[in-house]
Amino acid sequence: MIDRRRRFEKAEGLSNWRAKANEIIFGADTFAGKLFDILLIVAILISVAVVMVDSVPSLNHRYHRLWLWMEWGFTILFTIEYIVRLMSVSRPVRYAFSFYGMVDLLSVLPTYLSILIPGANSFLVLRILRVLRVFRVLRLMHYIGEAEVMSLAIRQSLRKILVFLYAVLTMVVVFGSLMYVVEGSENGFSSIPKAIYWAIVTLTTVGYGDVVPHTPLGQFIASAVMIMGYAIIAVPTGIYAAEISQVMTTRRDARGCPGCGKTGHDVNAHYCKFCGTSLDPLHHE
């Protein structure tokens, strides 16, 4: 799966220097590739820190020229790196429209846009997304399989969660409308939408306190909404946890080991993880 996703990053049909650049930029198996990725991540973190520090009024006023020069320096550096990335792949257009390609472009675009649109460089914090490349440096790509489990669980639980959200939406509309009738505009519930806002804040146990009931009946209803909020707050977590458990169970193979009889093997396993016996029936004929 990883090979299919990175097919456009291969160095097929490239000249020697482009193939070498491809190996350094997109590979982490060599010392040069690891060093490049580490230096890139350090530069990204520093550039994001510069953007954040520049937003502090006192530091901006005192060191504005320094932050400006550093930002343009990082932007030029990342622009050169982006161009080299495009030149070091066999399918530049496909890479440019990939996730990482779009992140690379968005990491330099705001600085150039700031010439025409003041304040656009604040979006440079998007560079932090490029730190996702650290997963390749630290050889954590196998965790993508675990991420797929979570993604599949979210997709499978989506309908249940939508039904739950519909029930919550119905509840806040009912309670909001009821509080509008009970409390009225003299107590801050000036409209049904504002009363619904209060119901959402109360049911989610946030409780800003900008709108509060004053009548005994309104306070009784508010208490019921608060208790109900605590009762339903764990429902989506339970749904999602159940789906994760189901997905992880179905990803296991039901084959029993011919040697020890145990089950629970991975679907792509060829040998028993408990005793080492082959799980392929052809090997036991």
Short mmCIF file of C-alpha atoms in Angstrom, two decimals:
data_model
loop_
_atom_site.label_atom_id
_atom_site.label_comp_id
_atom_site.label_asym_id
_atom_site.label_seq_id
_atom_site.Cartn_x
_atom_site.Cartn_y
_atom_site.Cartn_z
CA MET A 1 0.00 0.00 0.00
CA ILE A 2 2.84 2.37 0.90
CA ASP A 3 4.54 1.51 -2.41
CA ARG A 4 1.40 2.43 -4.36
CA ARG A 5 1.04 5.72 -2.55
CA ARG A 6 4.66 6.70 -3.20
CA ARG A 7 4.92 5.40 -6.76
CA PHE A 8 5.38 8.90 -8.15
CA GLU A 9 8.36 9.42 -5.80
CA LYS A 10 10.45 6.71 -7.47
CA ALA A 11 13.50 7.69 -9.44
CA GLU A 12 12.59 5.82 -12.64
CA GLY A 13 13.99 7.36 -15.82
CA LEU A 14 15.80 10.20 -14.03
CA SER A 15 19.28 11.51 -14.69
CA ASN A 16 22.04 10.70 -12.22
CA TRP A 17 21.83 13.90 -10.19
CA ARG A 18 18.02 13.80 -10.09
CA ALA A 19 18.11 10.16 -8.96
CA LYS A 20 20.64 11.06 -6.26
CA ALA A 21 18.46 13.98 -5.13
CA ASN A 22 15.46 11.63 -5.05
CA GLU A 23 17.37 9.19 -2.86
CA ILE A 24 18.34 11.94 -0.40
CA ILE A 25 15.03 13.81 -0.30
CA PHE A 26 12.54 10.94 -0.35
CA GLY A 27 14.63 8.21 1.22
CA ALA A 28 15.62 7.71 4.84
CA ASP A 29 17.74 4.60 4.39
CA THR A 30 21.00 6.48 3.85
CA PHE A 31 22.94 8.78 6.15
CA ALA A 32 22.44 11.68 3.74
CA GLY A 33 18.69 11.05 3.61
CA LYS A 34 18.34 10.93 7.39
CA LEU A 35 20.49 14.04 7.81
CA PHE A 36 18.43 15.93 5.19
CA ASP A 37 15.15 15.08 6.89
CA ILE A 38 16.44 15.97 10.35
CA LEU A 39 17.83 19.32 9.17
CA LEU A 40 14.57 20.01 7.35
CA ILE A 41 12.50 19.31 10.45
CA VAL A 42 14.75 21.56 12.55
CA ALA A 43 14.38 24.36 9.98
CA ILE A 44 10.59 23.90 9.96
CA LEU A 45 10.33 24.08 13.74
CA ILE A 46 12.52 27.18 13.88
CA SER A 47 10.54 28.91 11.13
CA VAL A 48 7.24 28.16 12.90
CA ALA A 49 8.71 29.49 16.14
CA VAL A 50 9.72 32.71 14.33
CA VAL A 51 6.14 33.19 13.09
CA MET A 52 4.76 32.67 16.59
CA VAL A 53 7.27 34.99 18.27
CA ASP A 54 6.67 37.63 15.61
CA SER A 55 3.01 37.74 16.67
CA VAL A 56 3.99 38.98 20.17
CA PRO A 57 3.57 42.80 19.99
CA SER A 58 6.57 43.71 22.16
CA LEU A 59 8.95 41.35 20.35
CA ASN A 60 7.55 42.33 16.96
CA HIS A 61 8.19 46.00 17.67
CA ARG A 62 11.73 45.37 18.92
CA TYR A 63 12.98 42.73 16.47
CA HIS A 64 10.63 43.15 13.52
CA ARG A 65 13.44 43.50 10.96
CA LEU A 66 15.20 40.38 12.27
CA TRP A 67 12.02 38.27 12.11
CA LEU A 68 11.34 39.59 8.60
CA TRP A 69 14.79 38.67 7.32
CA MET A 70 14.60 35.23 8.94
CA GLU A 71 11.15 34.59 7.49
CA TRP A 72 12.24 35.50 3.97
CA GLY A 73 15.38 33.41 4.42
CA PHE A 74 13.35 30.34 5.40
CA THR A 75 10.86 31.00 2.60
CA ILE A 76 13.60 31.14 -0.05
CA LEU A 77 15.18 28.00 1.43
CA PHE A 78 11.90 26.08 1.38
CA THR A 79 11.11 27.35 -2.12
CA ILE A 80 14.39 25.96 -3.43
CA GLU A 81 13.71 22.69 -1.63
CA TYR A 82 10.21 22.51 -3.14
CA ILE A 83 11.57 23.06 -6.65
CA VAL A 84 14.24 20.40 -6.14
CA ARG A 85 11.56 17.99 -4.93
CA LEU A 86 9.58 18.52 -8.12
CA MET A 87 12.71 18.02 -10.23
CA SER A 88 13.72 14.84 -8.41
CA VAL A 89 10.54 12.84 -9.08
CA SER A 90 9.49 11.16 -12.29
CA ARG A 91 5.95 12.59 -12.04
CA PRO A 92 6.22 16.19 -10.79
CA VAL A 93 2.58 17.10 -11.43
CA ARG A 94 1.32 14.13 -9.47
CA TYR A 95 3.58 14.97 -6.55
CA ALA A 96 2.54 18.64 -6.66
CA PHE A 97 -1.12 17.63 -6.15
CA SER A 98 -0.38 15.02 -3.47
CA PHE A 99 -0.89 15.72 0.23
CA TYR A 100 2.76 16.44 0.95
CA GLY A 101 3.12 18.39 -2.28
CA MET A 102 0.25 20.70 -1.34
CA VAL A 103 1.66 21.13 2.18
CA ASP A 104 5.06 21.99 0.71
CA LEU A 105 3.48 24.63 -1.51
CA LEU A 106 1.31 26.09 1.25
CA SER A 107 4.36 26.38 3.48
CA VAL A 108 5.94 29.01 1.21
CA LEU A 109 2.94 30.62 -0.47
CA PRO A 110 1.80 32.86 2.45
CA THR A 111 5.07 34.82 2.49
CA TYR A 112 4.70 35.74 -1.17
CA LEU A 113 1.01 36.51 -0.67
CA SER A 114 1.89 38.85 2.21
CA ILE A 115 3.33 41.24 -0.38
CA LEU A 116 -0.20 41.70 -1.76
CA ILE A 117 -2.28 40.76 1.30
CA PRO A 118 -0.97 42.11 4.64
CA GLY A 119 -1.09 39.52 7.40
CA ALA A 120 -1.17 36.50 5.09
CA ASN A 121 2.17 35.32 6.47
CA SER A 122 0.38 34.29 9.69
CA PHE A 123 -0.67 31.15 7.84
CA LEU A 124 2.96 30.06 7.77
CA VAL A 125 2.23 27.96 10.85
CA LEU A 126 1.00 25.42 8.26
CA ARG A 127 4.66 24.49 7.98
CA ILE A 128 4.25 22.45 11.13
CA LEU A 129 2.40 19.88 9.00
CA ARG A 130 5.66 19.13 7.25
CA VAL A 131 6.97 17.67 10.48
CA LEU A 132 4.85 14.64 9.56
CA ARG A 133 7.90 13.56 7.60
CA VAL A 134 9.47 12.65 10.93
CA PHE A 135 7.49 9.40 10.81
CA ARG A 136 9.62 8.29 7.89
CA VAL A 137 12.86 9.31 9.61
CA LEU A 138 12.01 7.43 12.80
CA ARG A 139 10.85 4.36 10.84
CA LEU A 140 7.31 4.58 12.22
CA MET A 141 5.58 3.86 8.93
CA HIS A 142 4.23 0.60 10.36
CA TYR A 143 1.98 2.68 12.62
CA ILE A 144 0.04 3.65 9.49
CA GLY A 145 -1.62 0.25 9.81
CA GLU A 146 -2.87 1.20 13.27
CA ALA A 147 -4.07 4.54 11.90
CA GLU A 148 -6.05 2.62 9.27
CA VAL A 149 -7.76 0.68 12.06
CA MET A 150 -8.85 3.93 13.69
CA SER A 151 -9.96 5.39 10.35
CA LEU A 152 -12.01 2.29 9.53
CA ALA A 153 -13.59 2.38 12.99
CA ILE A 154 -14.59 6.01 12.45
CA ARG A 155 -16.18 5.19 9.10
CA GLN A 156 -18.09 2.23 10.51
CA SER A 157 -19.33 4.19 13.52
CA LEU A 158 -20.25 7.28 11.50
CA ARG A 159 -23.94 6.39 11.10
CA LYS A 160 -24.32 5.59 14.80
CA ILE A 161 -22.62 8.85 15.77
CA LEU A 162 -24.81 10.79 13.32
CA VAL A 163 -27.92 9.26 14.91
CA PHE A 164 -26.55 10.23 18.32
CA LEU A 165 -25.87 13.81 17.15
CA TYR A 166 -29.40 13.99 15.74
CA ALA A 167 -30.79 12.95 19.13
CA VAL A 168 -28.62 15.57 20.87
CA LEU A 169 -29.73 18.22 18.38
CA THR A 170 -33.36 17.33 19.04
CA MET A 171 -32.79 17.58 22.79
CA VAL A 172 -31.17 21.04 22.65
CA VAL A 173 -33.97 22.35 20.42
CA VAL A 174 -36.62 21.03 22.79
CA PHE A 175 -34.90 22.25 25.96
CA GLY A 176 -33.98 25.56 24.38
CA SER A 177 -37.54 26.21 23.28
CA LEU A 178 -38.82 25.17 26.71
CA MET A 179 -36.42 27.54 28.48
CA TYR A 180 -37.45 30.36 26.17
CA VAL A 181 -41.04 29.89 27.28
CA VAL A 182 -40.21 29.42 30.98
CA GLU A 183 -37.59 32.17 31.44
CA GLY A 184 -38.43 34.70 28.76
CA SER A 185 -36.41 37.65 27.46
CA GLU A 186 -36.34 39.38 30.86
CA ASN A 187 -33.97 36.65 32.12
CA GLY A 188 -31.66 36.70 29.10
CA PHE A 189 -33.47 34.14 26.92
CA SER A 190 -34.38 36.74 24.32
CA SER A 191 -34.92 34.32 21.43
CA ILE A 192 -35.19 30.61 20.74
CA PRO A 193 -31.76 30.49 18.99
CA LYS A 194 -30.16 32.08 22.08
CA ALA A 195 -32.00 29.63 24.31
CA ILE A 196 -30.75 26.77 22.11
CA TYR A 197 -27.22 28.17 22.50
CA TRP A 198 -27.70 27.99 26.28
CA ALA A 199 -28.93 24.40 25.98
CA ILE A 200 -25.86 23.39 23.95
CA VAL A 201 -23.49 25.06 26.43
CA THR A 202 -25.25 23.43 29.37
CA LEU A 203 -25.65 19.96 27.84
CA THR A 204 -21.96 19.82 26.90
CA THR A 205 -21.10 20.78 30.53
CA VAL A 206 -19.18 23.88 29.38
CA GLY A 207 -21.31 26.38 31.26
CA TYR A 208 -20.11 29.84 30.26
CA GLY A 209 -22.56 31.47 32.65
CA ASP A 210 -23.43 34.35 30.32
CA VAL A 211 -27.08 33.20 30.27
CA VAL A 212 -28.53 31.58 33.40
CA PRO A 213 -32.05 30.71 34.51
CA HIS A 214 -33.58 32.65 37.40
CA THR A 215 -36.96 30.98 37.98
CA PRO A 216 -37.25 27.80 40.08
CA LEU A 217 -38.72 25.86 37.16
CA GLY A 218 -35.94 27.06 34.83
CA GLN A 219 -33.29 26.06 37.37
CA PHE A 220 -34.90 22.62 37.70
CA ILE A 221 -34.82 22.17 33.91
CA ALA A 222 -31.20 23.38 33.83
CA SER A 223 -30.26 20.81 36.49
CA ALA A 224 -31.88 18.06 34.43
CA VAL A 225 -29.98 19.17 31.32
CA MET A 226 -26.67 19.18 33.23
CA ILE A 227 -27.21 15.67 34.60
CA MET A 228 -28.26 14.49 31.16
CA GLY A 229 -25.08 16.01 29.72
CA TYR A 230 -22.94 13.88 32.04
CA ALA A 231 -25.01 10.82 31.12
CA ILE A 232 -24.58 11.13 27.35
CA ILE A 233 -21.07 12.58 27.12
CA ALA A 234 -19.48 9.10 26.98
CA VAL A 235 -21.82 7.71 24.31
CA PRO A 236 -19.69 8.61 21.23
CA THR A 237 -16.58 7.26 22.98
CA GLY A 238 -18.35 3.98 23.70
CA ILE A 239 -19.55 3.67 20.09
CA TYR A 240 -16.07 4.37 18.73
CA ALA A 241 -14.38 2.01 21.20
CA ALA A 242 -16.79 -0.79 20.27
CA GLU A 243 -16.08 -0.28 16.56
CA ILE A 244 -12.32 -0.33 17.14
CA SER A 245 -12.68 -3.60 19.03
CA GLN A 246 -14.79 -5.02 16.19
CA VAL A 247 -12.33 -3.93 13.52
CA MET A 248 -9.35 -5.37 15.40
CA THR A 249 -11.24 -8.64 15.89
CA THR A 250 -12.18 -8.99 12.22
CA ARG A 251 -8.57 -8.28 11.19
CA ARG A 252 -7.56 -11.49 12.94
CA ASP A 253 -7.61 -14.80 11.12
CA ALA A 254 -9.94 -17.55 12.35
CA ARG A 255 -7.55 -20.34 11.24
CA GLY A 256 -6.47 -22.75 13.92
CA CYS A 257 -2.83 -23.80 14.02
CA PRO A 258 -2.28 -27.44 12.94
CA GLY A 259 0.46 -27.69 15.52
CA CYS A 260 -0.93 -26.13 18.70
CA GLY A 261 -4.54 -25.43 17.69
CA LYS A 262 -4.46 -21.79 18.75
CA THR A 263 -6.24 -19.05 16.77
CA GLY A 264 -5.89 -15.27 16.57
CA HIS A 265 -3.25 -15.08 13.86
CA ASP A 266 -2.83 -12.10 11.55
CA VAL A 267 -4.69 -12.43 8.26
CA ASN A 268 -1.44 -12.42 6.27
CA ALA A 269 0.44 -14.80 8.59
CA HIS A 270 2.05 -17.90 7.07
CA TYR A 271 3.31 -19.41 10.33
CA CYS A 272 1.86 -19.74 13.81
CA LYS A 273 3.11 -16.99 16.11
CA PHE A 274 2.90 -19.36 19.08
CA CYS A 275 4.71 -22.49 17.89
CA GLY A 276 6.02 -21.64 14.40
CA THR A 277 4.04 -24.30 12.53
CA SER A 278 3.08 -23.45 8.95
CA LEU A 279 -0.51 -22.29 8.53
CA ASP A 280 -0.56 -23.21 4.84
CA PRO A 281 -2.55 -26.45 4.43
CA LEU A 282 -0.47 -27.40 1.36
CA HIS A 283 2.52 -27.88 3.61
CA HIS A 284 0.73 -30.56 5.64
CA GLU A 285 -0.45 -32.84 2.89
#
